[in-house]
Amino acid sequence: MTDNQPIAVKAEGLHKRFVTTEEEVHAVNDVSFEICAGDFVALHGPSGCGKSTLLLMTGALLSPDEGVIEIAGKNPYELKAEGRAAFRAEHVGFVFQQFHLIPYLNVLDNVLIGDLANRSSGGESNGDRARELLEKFNIGHRLHHVPSKLSIGEQQRVALARALLHSPELVLADEPTGNLDPENSEIILQHLADFADDGGAVIMVTHDDRAKAAAKSAMHLDGGEMISSDQQGEKKEGQGE
Amino acid sequence: MNLRRLVMREIFHRKTNFFLALLGAALAIVCVLATLAAMRSFELNSDALIAKMEADTQKEMKQLEDDIRKTMKGLGFNIYIFPKDQDMSEVYDQGYASKTMPEEYATILANSKIVTVNHLLPSLTQKLEWPEKKRNVILIGVRGEVPLAHRDPKSPLIDPVKKGELVLGYELHRSLGLKLGDELMFKGKSFKLSKAYQERGSKDDITIWMNLTECQELLGKKGLINAIQALECNCATLDRLGEIRAELMQILPNTQITETGSTALARAESRTKAKATAQKQIATAKQHRKQASAERERFAGVLLPIVLLFAMAWIAMLAFMNVRERVTEIGVLRAIGVSSKIILTAFLSRAVVAGLLGASLGAVFFAVIYPLLKERFFHGITLGEVISVSECAWLLLAAPFLAAVSAWLPSLMAAQKDPADVLRYD
Ligand SMILES: Nc1ncnc2c1ncn2[C@@H]1O[C@H](COP(=O)(O)OP(=O)(O)OP(=O)(O)O)[C@@H](O)[C@H]1O
Ligand SMILES: [Mg+2]
């Protein structure tokens, strides 16, 4: 199904080491993968195995010590910091476990905050896009409420809308359902799946079996190394049918 | 969504932090304005006091001069004209001149157009022994007033002594038991006593007045005199002696003049003294004002930088706290691609708004309370006189600038936060 789709992210021989005062942590050790448009990949493994580190590297936020990453055919680490920021604004959306909504902005402004990064796009059309997304996520009636007035599930949906505002090729989600009840988890997972179905690529760090099941494929990380990868989707598709 | 909105929303959200920064700016501006106002009002006030002192002195001096001029005019003053070669110390010593000059000098003077002198009285004086009575006397030959050619004839000031007559001072006629009409012998010549003066308590009491011509004959000094007295001279200027001397020298180059003491002279002297005293007082006041100003300036030169430094440190600290509070927000913004320039601008804008708003509120507050404190602390001088609109405008411009400078370091820290560091712990 995804074989003939364009490659969204390609990683080759990624290494990341953190040197602390006492020891060196090899957080990511020679990891390679390829994710195509339409893929929805669950990234799992024990705590401290390097999932978040890999996700940050994939999101053009943390440069690898070795190896190459290409997003939409471009290596963001060839860009300078500001260029990389603009690159992220254009190609990558982030969703966090703690949502990280801006407490003093209302729902609509929280979604539109991406406009600060991407000011080339006209404000009006983004306003429409934001409303459309929030409508779709069933929080269209809460546009002018601040995050603290929303339920946990609603907050994560706002965060998802924020990630999708500029229609990125890639969405990176670090435990997006970690704070949610099953019902709200289901909604978020469904929206991520919808995004992938519409041609986006999703990498989702998760411990949650239900979330793993919602993804089309999985990558298993342990001790910084890729233990197994079925991101081509055969397993899921096989299981699904 | 734009940056302005983000900044404003954040300000409303974190009111306390913003309000404290604003308060810092407001207090700083109030301190600056109060210091300036205090210094300026002090200077203006002391300038005004000195100006008033000077004006008062000038007025008093003018009044005094007018008075003196009037008095002098009313009183007139007296001068003596002596031969040029007369040694003045001899005059002061013996009371009269011994050198002589032609009697016609008086006539020349009277016929000249000189307006400053009046009542010209030529005289010939000599101390001698009255041989018949064996007494030392002062003999003065007088001829009465020489009429001035260009004036209406005035009533003569001193009655001349007629030929064959004598006038005696009190001591002479008293001690000799003489009475009017008595026949007297003087140097072998017979005279009639025509007048006997009351006691004057001066050398006049041993003086004999005689007709000038007869006196000249008796002393063998025909056509000669020792002095011309000019009474009740008029002169408008204060340096009257100088003026008269200049006029006189053109007419009678072989003479010298001297003024005899008068009330007017004493007053002129006291006026000069009063003026000098007043000027000295003004100079002292000016000196005090200069010293006090310098002291105040020195004080302000220390106080103002301290106030500014405190305000800036305060704003910097609040900005730093604000950055600490917003670390996650910064991480998220950076992650979704907001440039560090925008982050920097967001934090600086916050400081600029606090600075501008704080300074404006401070200035308004100062303008409102100034009238209440004016009398007590600012010598009653209005605000407009101590602080100009343009100065106020400069201060209002400087405040946001200094606030931005203060918040620069924390803002830079915010802009350079690595989003990976922030988000790793999610
Ligand atoms: N900046 C850093 N400095 C030092 N060590 C780091 C740093 N970032 C990550 N590590 C270490 O690298 C390893 C991988 O960390 P990472 O956060 O990627 O794990 P994780 O798989 O996301 O764990 P969890 O499931 O608990 O979130 C850990 O041992 C962590 O302590
Ligand atoms: Mg993690």
XYZ file of C-alpha atoms and ligand atoms in Angstrom:
699
model
C 0.000 0.000 0.000
C 2.744 2.493 0.855
C 5.316 1.062 -1.505
C 4.600 3.444 -4.313
C 4.228 6.474 -2.008
C 7.021 9.093 -1.875
C 9.481 8.777 0.979
C 8.656 11.200 3.806
C 11.611 10.518 6.098
C 14.773 8.607 5.467
C 17.324 7.948 8.204
C 20.644 6.254 7.708
C 23.125 5.155 10.376
C 21.976 7.600 13.043
C 24.061 7.886 16.187
C 23.584 10.104 19.198
C 25.795 10.104 22.222
C 25.417 12.178 25.329
C 28.536 12.768 27.326
C 27.866 13.483 30.957
C 30.505 14.090 33.609
C 30.767 10.432 34.490
C 29.768 8.397 31.515
C 28.829 8.463 27.911
C 25.310 7.437 26.947
C 24.892 6.055 23.488
C 21.233 7.063 23.246
C 20.773 6.174 19.588
C 23.015 3.579 18.048
C 23.149 3.104 14.281
C 19.474 3.471 13.504
C 18.218 3.476 9.925
C 14.665 3.595 8.635
C 12.487 4.829 5.843
C 8.975 6.162 6.269
C 6.707 6.956 3.363
C 3.814 9.304 3.003
C 0.736 7.579 4.412
C 2.719 5.643 7.045
C 1.634 5.695 10.668
C 4.482 4.243 12.698
C 4.452 3.398 16.394
C 7.887 3.769 18.009
C 8.190 1.741 21.170
C 10.699 0.284 23.548
C 11.643 0.444 27.203
C 12.110 3.707 29.019
C 15.438 5.366 28.251
C 15.967 3.360 25.081
C 16.307 6.510 22.992
C 12.806 7.014 21.561
C 12.521 10.707 22.339
C 16.072 11.305 21.200
C 15.347 9.633 17.886
C 12.130 11.617 17.540
C 13.906 14.949 18.158
C 16.555 14.053 15.600
C 13.870 13.133 13.112
C 12.106 16.434 13.822
C 15.141 18.567 12.906
C 15.555 19.599 16.533
C 18.612 17.593 17.516
C 21.491 17.004 15.163
C 22.792 13.413 15.025
C 26.452 12.762 15.774
C 26.621 10.479 12.788
C 24.285 9.552 9.991
C 21.951 11.383 7.673
C 18.298 12.321 7.871
C 16.225 13.498 4.967
C 12.765 14.929 5.343
C 10.843 15.518 2.123
C 14.112 14.894 0.322
C 16.105 17.500 2.252
C 18.627 17.190 5.040
C 17.592 19.847 7.576
C 20.934 19.625 9.377
C 22.609 21.209 6.421
C 20.680 24.337 7.296
C 21.599 26.884 9.919
C 19.463 27.147 13.055
C 17.052 29.736 11.651
C 16.730 27.915 8.388
C 16.013 24.737 10.273
C 13.297 26.501 12.258
C 11.651 27.591 9.029
C 12.084 24.061 7.726
C 10.283 22.657 10.777
C 7.487 25.157 10.363
C 6.962 23.987 6.833
C 7.470 20.224 7.044
C 7.069 18.968 10.606
C 4.268 19.010 13.161
C 4.799 18.114 16.836
C 2.435 16.698 19.412
C 3.560 16.288 23.015
C 2.388 14.251 25.936
C 1.871 17.452 27.983
C 0.212 19.242 25.013
C 2.211 22.413 25.741
C -0.532 24.777 24.795
C 0.202 28.407 25.485
C -1.834 29.173 28.603
C -2.690 32.784 27.818
C -3.870 32.262 24.253
C -7.334 31.068 23.369
C -7.903 27.888 21.377
C -7.904 29.599 18.008
C -4.736 31.580 18.739
C -3.006 28.472 20.058
C -3.610 26.784 16.731
C -2.635 29.859 14.783
C 0.591 30.364 16.739
C 2.354 28.607 13.854
C 1.696 31.755 11.837
C 4.444 33.431 13.841
C 6.836 30.967 12.248
C 5.322 30.894 8.821
C 4.254 34.401 8.079
C 4.395 34.018 4.322
C 1.031 32.272 4.376
C -1.910 34.675 4.485
C -3.454 35.050 7.933
C -7.040 34.813 6.745
C -6.732 31.487 4.981
C -4.922 30.054 8.040
C -7.744 31.298 10.233
C -10.128 29.346 8.072
C -7.848 26.323 8.126
C -7.607 26.514 11.937
C -11.382 26.724 12.308
C -11.803 23.870 9.890
C -9.404 21.684 11.875
C -10.983 22.588 15.204
C -14.414 21.933 13.754
C -13.222 18.565 12.519
C -11.802 17.779 15.983
C -15.103 18.749 17.508
C -13.926 21.782 19.450
C -15.185 24.422 17.010
C -17.444 25.787 19.714
C -14.564 26.478 22.113
C -12.495 28.745 19.868
C -12.260 31.584 22.358
C -11.599 29.622 25.490
C -8.189 29.436 27.067
C -6.655 25.934 27.457
C -7.268 25.782 31.205
C -10.988 25.847 30.518
C -10.804 22.768 28.297
C -10.816 19.114 29.215
C -7.585 17.129 28.848
C -8.809 15.435 25.689
C -9.860 18.737 24.174
C -6.462 20.214 24.924
C -4.696 17.437 23.060
C -6.989 17.915 20.107
C -6.076 21.613 20.069
C -2.408 20.601 20.124
C -3.019 18.241 17.213
C -4.758 21.004 15.269
C -1.736 23.233 15.938
C 0.578 20.527 14.560
C -1.499 20.179 11.420
C -2.042 23.893 10.667
C 0.557 24.147 7.928
C -0.241 20.692 6.524
C 3.205 19.213 7.250
C 4.462 16.082 5.544
C 5.450 14.606 8.891
C 3.838 14.568 12.325
C 5.955 13.524 15.313
C 4.018 12.609 18.417
C 5.737 11.762 21.720
C 3.256 9.768 23.795
C 0.246 11.771 22.552
C -2.174 9.564 24.440
C -0.055 9.237 27.570
C -2.296 11.567 29.563
C -5.591 10.650 27.981
C -8.389 8.324 28.947
C -9.190 5.497 26.472
C -12.006 7.394 24.888
C -9.966 10.514 24.146
C -6.988 8.375 23.140
C -9.195 6.741 20.577
C -10.178 10.105 19.112
C -6.577 11.289 18.830
C -5.388 8.019 17.330
C -8.203 8.172 14.832
C -7.223 11.694 13.779
C -3.574 10.673 13.406
C -4.659 7.734 11.303
C -6.828 10.036 9.203
C -3.855 12.319 8.689
C -1.801 9.368 7.445
C -4.625 8.245 5.227
C -4.652 11.723 3.707
C -0.996 11.248 2.735
C 0.851 12.410 5.829
C 3.495 10.437 7.693
C 3.233 9.900 11.439
C 5.816 8.646 13.921
C 4.302 8.150 17.324
C 6.247 7.221 20.431
C 4.028 5.109 22.641
C 3.927 2.545 25.412
C 0.271 1.997 24.963
C -0.761 -1.278 23.252
C -3.961 0.260 21.972
C -1.948 2.998 20.354
C 0.455 0.482 18.866
C -2.515 -1.342 17.426
C -3.868 1.851 15.892
C -0.613 2.406 14.012
C -0.044 0.729 10.705
C 3.494 -0.318 11.553
C 5.970 -0.334 14.420
C 9.625 0.220 15.191
C 11.075 -1.353 18.306
C 14.008 0.344 19.937
C 16.129 -1.068 22.714
C 19.322 0.342 24.156
C 19.409 2.840 21.366
C 19.343 0.156 18.694
C 16.582 -0.738 16.309
C 15.525 -4.245 17.307
C 12.780 -4.705 14.788
C 11.082 -2.642 12.208
C 7.989 -3.529 10.283
C 7.306 -0.065 9.032
C 6.651 -1.431 5.563
C 3.333 -2.328 7.072
C 3.095 -5.972 6.028
C 2.438 -7.153 9.569
C -0.355 -4.718 10.246
C -1.890 -5.130 6.922
C -1.617 -8.828 7.341
C -3.140 -8.636 10.789
C -5.763 -6.230 9.648
C -6.999 -8.510 6.881
C -2.150 35.703 15.052
C 0.721 38.084 15.289
C 3.496 39.036 17.636
C 1.712 42.069 19.052
C -1.210 39.919 20.076
C 1.075 37.358 21.660
C 2.903 40.036 23.655
C -0.285 41.748 24.802
C -1.966 38.488 25.799
C 1.089 37.441 27.748
C 1.209 40.795 29.528
C -2.406 40.439 30.580
C -1.756 36.887 31.660
C 1.304 37.668 33.801
C 0.056 40.950 35.172
C 2.082 40.934 38.351
C 5.432 40.602 36.667
C 4.507 43.233 34.125
C 3.069 45.567 36.732
C 6.232 45.327 38.816
C 8.380 46.184 35.806
C 6.056 49.065 35.010
C 6.243 50.263 38.587
C 10.035 50.204 38.409
C 10.011 52.378 35.302
C 7.420 54.712 36.809
C 9.345 55.156 40.044
C 12.565 55.763 38.158
C 10.972 58.439 36.023
C 9.382 60.085 39.052
C 12.800 60.147 40.737
C 14.427 61.655 37.660
C 11.692 64.256 37.244
C 11.683 65.149 40.933
C 15.453 65.547 40.985
C 15.411 67.701 37.872
C 12.535 69.767 39.188
C 14.221 70.259 42.548
C 17.462 71.381 40.948
C 15.829 73.647 38.409
C 13.387 75.223 40.806
C 16.226 75.912 43.218
C 18.235 77.588 40.481
C 15.301 79.554 39.173
C 14.383 80.623 42.658
C 17.857 81.766 43.614
C 18.228 83.510 40.251
C 14.988 85.330 40.937
C 16.110 86.257 44.437
C 19.391 87.622 43.143
C 17.653 89.466 40.343
C 15.273 90.980 42.871
C 18.185 91.907 45.101
C 19.911 93.551 42.188
C 16.768 95.373 41.112
C 16.099 96.530 44.663
C 19.656 97.753 45.067
C 19.514 99.498 41.753
C 16.238 101.133 42.695
C 17.570 102.167 46.058
C 20.741 103.517 44.496
C 18.775 105.451 41.965
C 16.561 106.839 44.668
C 19.617 107.776 46.689
C 21.319 109.400 43.757
C 18.218 111.361 42.948
C 17.981 112.467 46.534
C 21.592 113.522 46.589
C 21.288 115.322 43.316
C 18.305 117.206 44.644
C 19.995 117.955 47.917
C 23.100 119.114 46.179
C 21.102 121.284 43.887
C 19.218 122.702 46.820
C 22.223 123.067 49.012
C 24.668 123.902 46.381
C 28.227 123.507 47.442
C 31.152 125.712 47.982
C 34.524 125.791 46.341
C 37.680 127.768 46.819
C 39.798 128.911 43.923
C 43.443 129.368 44.816
C 46.520 130.380 42.843
C 47.990 127.438 41.070
C 51.314 127.621 42.916
C 49.631 127.636 46.310
C 50.777 124.763 48.506
C 47.518 123.243 49.729
C 49.060 121.840 52.880
C 49.801 125.368 53.900
C 46.150 126.264 53.394
C 45.020 123.365 55.538
C 47.656 124.245 58.104
C 47.085 127.971 58.567
C 43.534 128.224 57.261
C 44.197 130.526 54.331
C 46.437 130.873 51.286
C 49.575 132.992 51.252
C 50.176 133.025 47.496
C 48.326 135.616 45.520
C 46.676 135.997 42.147
C 45.265 139.013 40.288
C 41.932 140.260 41.544
C 40.715 140.487 37.975
C 40.512 136.671 37.893
C 37.194 137.075 39.636
C 35.985 139.403 36.944
C 37.222 137.095 34.180
C 35.350 134.241 35.762
C 32.243 136.330 36.235
C 32.290 137.371 32.616
C 32.745 133.871 31.317
C 29.737 131.781 30.394
C 30.438 129.293 33.148
C 27.140 128.135 34.642
C 28.277 125.935 37.440
C 29.644 128.597 39.732
C 27.710 131.259 41.582
C 28.419 134.014 43.969
C 32.072 134.766 43.408
C 33.720 136.258 46.465
C 37.341 137.319 46.042
C 39.273 137.805 49.252
C 42.674 138.636 50.618
C 43.535 137.030 53.925
C 46.450 137.369 56.257
C 47.179 136.626 59.863
C 48.820 139.516 61.565
C 49.108 141.447 64.731
C 46.645 144.267 65.338
C 49.356 146.731 66.331
C 47.060 149.117 68.172
C 45.474 146.388 70.301
C 48.446 143.973 70.438
C 46.398 140.997 69.307
C 46.768 138.331 66.668
C 43.915 138.536 64.243
C 42.965 137.222 60.851
C 42.425 140.078 58.454
C 40.199 139.406 55.503
C 39.650 141.890 52.733
C 36.354 141.358 50.960
C 34.612 143.240 48.205
C 31.309 141.487 48.130
C 29.996 139.482 45.271
C 31.316 139.953 41.788
C 28.246 140.167 39.582
C 27.981 137.421 36.984
C 27.678 138.912 33.543
C 25.265 136.430 32.034
C 22.786 136.123 34.891
C 20.112 138.181 36.406
C 21.600 140.066 39.262
C 21.004 138.060 42.416
C 20.819 139.475 45.828
C 24.374 139.516 47.102
C 25.170 136.650 49.339
C 27.542 138.454 51.603
C 27.331 142.105 52.247
C 30.471 143.837 51.241
C 32.312 145.902 53.806
C 32.234 149.563 52.960
C 35.384 151.616 52.840
C 36.301 153.043 56.238
C 34.385 150.399 58.061
C 35.331 147.186 59.865
C 33.440 144.064 60.816
C 34.707 142.189 63.892
C 34.359 138.628 65.063
C 32.771 137.946 68.418
C 35.913 137.364 70.474
C 37.470 140.622 69.348
C 34.609 142.961 70.044
C 33.665 141.198 73.245
C 37.099 141.205 74.811
C 37.834 144.725 73.744
C 34.426 145.927 74.897
C 33.633 147.517 71.553
C 30.245 148.454 70.268
C 28.841 149.444 66.892
C 29.837 152.872 65.726
C 33.050 152.922 67.773
C 36.059 154.542 66.154
C 38.940 152.084 65.765
C 42.541 152.439 64.675
C 44.023 149.643 62.555
C 47.596 149.974 61.344
C 47.346 153.706 61.783
C 44.162 154.024 59.796
C 40.818 154.970 61.324
C 37.748 152.769 60.838
C 34.248 152.657 62.146
C 32.925 149.374 63.614
C 29.922 148.649 61.398
C 29.104 145.131 62.432
C 29.911 142.815 65.303
C 29.169 139.118 64.773
C 27.608 136.726 67.193
C 29.733 133.928 68.549
C 30.516 131.315 65.890
C 32.997 129.151 67.763
C 35.481 129.272 64.930
C 38.378 131.349 63.749
C 35.758 133.809 62.531
C 35.607 134.984 66.140
C 39.109 136.488 65.830
C 38.633 137.773 62.283
C 38.475 141.329 61.033
C 36.666 141.965 57.758
C 37.712 144.989 55.777
C 37.055 146.439 52.355
C 39.218 144.588 49.887
C 40.821 147.647 48.293
C 41.732 149.149 51.657
C 43.042 145.789 52.788
C 45.215 145.467 49.682
C 46.613 148.950 50.331
C 47.275 148.203 53.988
C 49.075 144.959 53.188
C 50.865 146.358 50.190
C 49.258 143.865 47.804
C 47.462 146.095 45.398
C 45.212 144.318 42.899
C 45.964 140.924 44.460
C 43.846 138.352 46.184
C 44.512 134.936 47.788
C 41.314 133.159 46.975
C 37.983 133.338 45.287
C 35.169 131.631 47.097
C 32.325 130.399 44.931
C 29.179 129.690 46.922
C 26.195 127.542 46.090
C 27.609 126.017 42.974
C 25.194 123.982 40.924
C 26.091 120.794 39.328
C 23.853 117.996 38.075
C 26.443 115.272 37.911
C 27.916 113.513 40.872
C 31.475 114.162 39.878
C 30.814 117.844 40.162
C 34.274 118.851 41.253
C 35.728 117.189 38.180
C 33.246 118.945 35.979
C 33.875 122.345 37.477
C 37.602 121.841 37.428
C 37.499 121.042 33.746
C 35.477 124.166 33.029
C 37.545 126.382 35.219
C 40.899 125.300 33.876
C 39.935 126.577 30.472
C 39.178 129.993 31.823
C 41.699 130.334 34.586
C 44.530 127.937 33.898
C 46.638 129.389 36.704
C 44.347 128.334 39.490
C 43.386 125.253 41.450
C 40.158 124.465 43.209
C 39.044 122.566 46.227
C 35.677 121.765 47.660
C 34.841 122.589 51.199
C 33.053 119.934 53.214
C 29.306 119.805 52.931
C 26.311 117.668 53.837
C 25.904 116.758 50.216
C 29.418 115.429 50.079
C 28.864 113.262 53.124
C 25.711 111.866 51.582
C 27.442 111.100 48.346
C 30.037 109.201 50.292
C 27.477 107.188 52.188
C 25.710 106.408 48.938
C 28.903 105.030 47.465
C 29.423 102.975 50.567
C 25.865 101.628 50.507
C 26.222 100.682 46.884
C 29.459 98.829 47.518
C 27.864 96.955 50.432
C 24.850 95.955 48.356
C 27.037 94.806 45.511
C 29.111 92.754 47.871
C 25.947 91.157 49.225
C 24.813 90.315 45.706
C 28.189 88.837 44.859
C 28.041 86.702 48.005
C 24.540 85.538 47.152
C 25.674 84.653 43.652
C 28.618 82.751 45.008
C 26.366 80.840 47.416
C 23.977 79.999 44.646
C 26.810 78.728 42.491
C 28.140 76.548 45.287
C 24.731 75.186 46.188
C 23.964 74.440 42.534
C 27.230 72.619 42.122
C 26.525 70.625 45.266
C 23.074 69.697 44.070
C 24.415 68.757 40.676
C 27.007 66.518 42.295
C 24.307 64.908 44.398
C 22.067 64.365 41.381
C 25.061 63.047 39.468
C 25.327 60.259 42.031
C 21.645 59.744 42.762
C 20.341 59.548 39.198
C 22.712 56.820 37.986
C 21.930 54.800 41.104
C 18.200 55.154 40.528
C 18.594 54.198 36.880
C 20.819 51.270 37.720
C 18.347 49.977 40.287
C 15.437 50.357 37.909
C 17.346 48.585 35.163
C 18.445 45.771 37.446
C 14.860 45.423 38.627
C 13.520 45.197 35.089
C 16.287 42.772 34.136
C 15.448 40.550 37.091
C 11.751 40.539 36.254
C 12.537 39.751 32.622
C 14.759 36.917 33.761
C 11.953 35.524 35.917
C 9.586 35.829 33.003
C 11.950 33.855 30.788
C 12.315 31.146 33.430
C 8.575 30.849 33.682
C 8.168 30.521 29.940
C 10.884 28.010 29.148
C 8.473 25.347 27.874
C 6.551 27.888 25.859
C 9.800 29.003 24.246
C 10.702 25.367 23.497
C 7.362 24.718 21.845
C 7.501 27.923 19.841
C 11.003 27.100 18.650
C 9.961 23.515 17.837
C 7.109 24.637 15.629
C 9.532 26.885 13.816
C 9.276 30.326 15.390
C 12.594 32.072 14.788
C 14.822 33.141 17.655
C 14.545 36.704 16.333
C 10.821 36.660 17.003
C 11.364 35.197 20.465
C 13.887 37.963 21.174
C 11.485 40.593 19.878
C 8.643 39.201 21.973
C 10.635 39.497 25.181
C 12.113 42.877 24.322
C 8.709 44.241 23.349
C 7.411 43.314 26.741
C 10.153 45.381 28.388
C 9.653 48.253 25.957
C 5.927 48.367 26.682
C 6.604 48.247 30.411
C 9.189 51.030 30.065
C 7.031 53.281 27.924
C 3.838 52.737 29.856
C 5.590 52.953 33.222
C 7.399 56.137 32.262
C 4.208 57.700 30.917
C 2.250 56.807 34.027
C 5.131 58.035 36.179
C 5.242 61.324 34.292
C 1.477 61.773 34.551
C 1.596 60.933 38.236
C 4.370 63.457 38.769
C 2.445 66.115 36.853
C -0.587 65.436 39.030
C 1.181 65.567 42.383
C 3.546 68.389 41.428
C 1.053 71.187 42.146
C 0.508 69.715 45.611
C 4.223 69.664 46.381
C 5.119 72.811 44.483
C 5.089 75.227 47.389
C 6.795 72.890 49.798
C 9.582 71.474 47.692
C 9.854 73.420 44.458
C 9.785 77.085 45.540
C 6.316 77.504 44.075
C 7.639 77.372 40.532
C 5.266 75.843 37.985
C 6.099 72.501 36.381
C 6.336 74.023 32.906
C 9.180 76.231 34.063
C 11.302 73.439 35.514
C 10.745 70.695 32.936
C 10.174 71.338 29.282
C 7.889 69.280 27.085
C 10.797 68.181 24.909
C 12.764 67.005 27.948
C 9.779 64.999 29.053
C 9.486 63.549 25.556
C 13.151 62.560 25.631
C 12.702 60.859 28.977
C 9.679 58.978 27.671
C 11.769 57.846 24.716
C 14.745 56.920 26.834
C 12.676 54.826 29.262
C 11.622 52.075 26.794
C 15.119 52.100 25.343
C 16.710 51.561 28.756
C 14.089 48.937 29.583
C 15.005 47.089 26.391
C 18.692 47.321 27.299
C 17.886 45.915 30.751
C 15.874 43.031 29.325
C 18.422 42.352 26.615
C 20.319 39.584 28.337
C 17.302 37.571 29.558
C 15.665 38.001 26.157
C 18.794 36.762 24.431
C 18.832 33.779 26.768
C 15.247 33.050 25.795
C 15.984 33.370 22.101
C 18.928 31.000 22.351
C 17.176 28.262 24.311
C 17.608 24.931 22.609
C 14.133 23.441 22.095
C 15.571 19.930 22.249
C 16.805 20.600 25.794
C 13.382 21.844 26.797
C 11.293 19.141 25.158
C 13.499 16.159 25.944
C 11.937 15.872 29.378
C 8.435 15.712 28.096
N 20.773 15.746 26.807
C 21.081 14.572 27.354
N 22.177 14.452 28.117
C 22.511 13.301 28.658
N 21.815 12.178 28.497
C 20.714 12.234 27.732
C 20.283 13.437 27.141
N 19.133 13.165 26.437
C 18.874 11.869 26.613
N 19.809 11.300 27.385
C 19.879 9.924 27.740
O 19.737 9.194 26.563
C 18.964 8.054 26.838
C 17.759 8.061 25.955
O 16.877 9.017 26.372
P 15.452 9.262 25.763
O 14.811 10.445 26.406
O 15.569 9.326 24.274
O 14.686 7.934 26.208
P 13.202 7.521 25.954
O 13.254 6.271 25.209
O 12.447 8.635 25.355
O 12.681 7.230 27.432
P 11.217 7.413 28.025
O 10.392 6.340 27.480
O 11.409 7.328 29.487
O 10.767 8.790 27.592
C 18.586 8.099 28.291
O 19.475 7.288 29.005
C 18.769 9.538 28.666
O 19.174 9.648 30.010
Mg 10.789 9.904 25.964
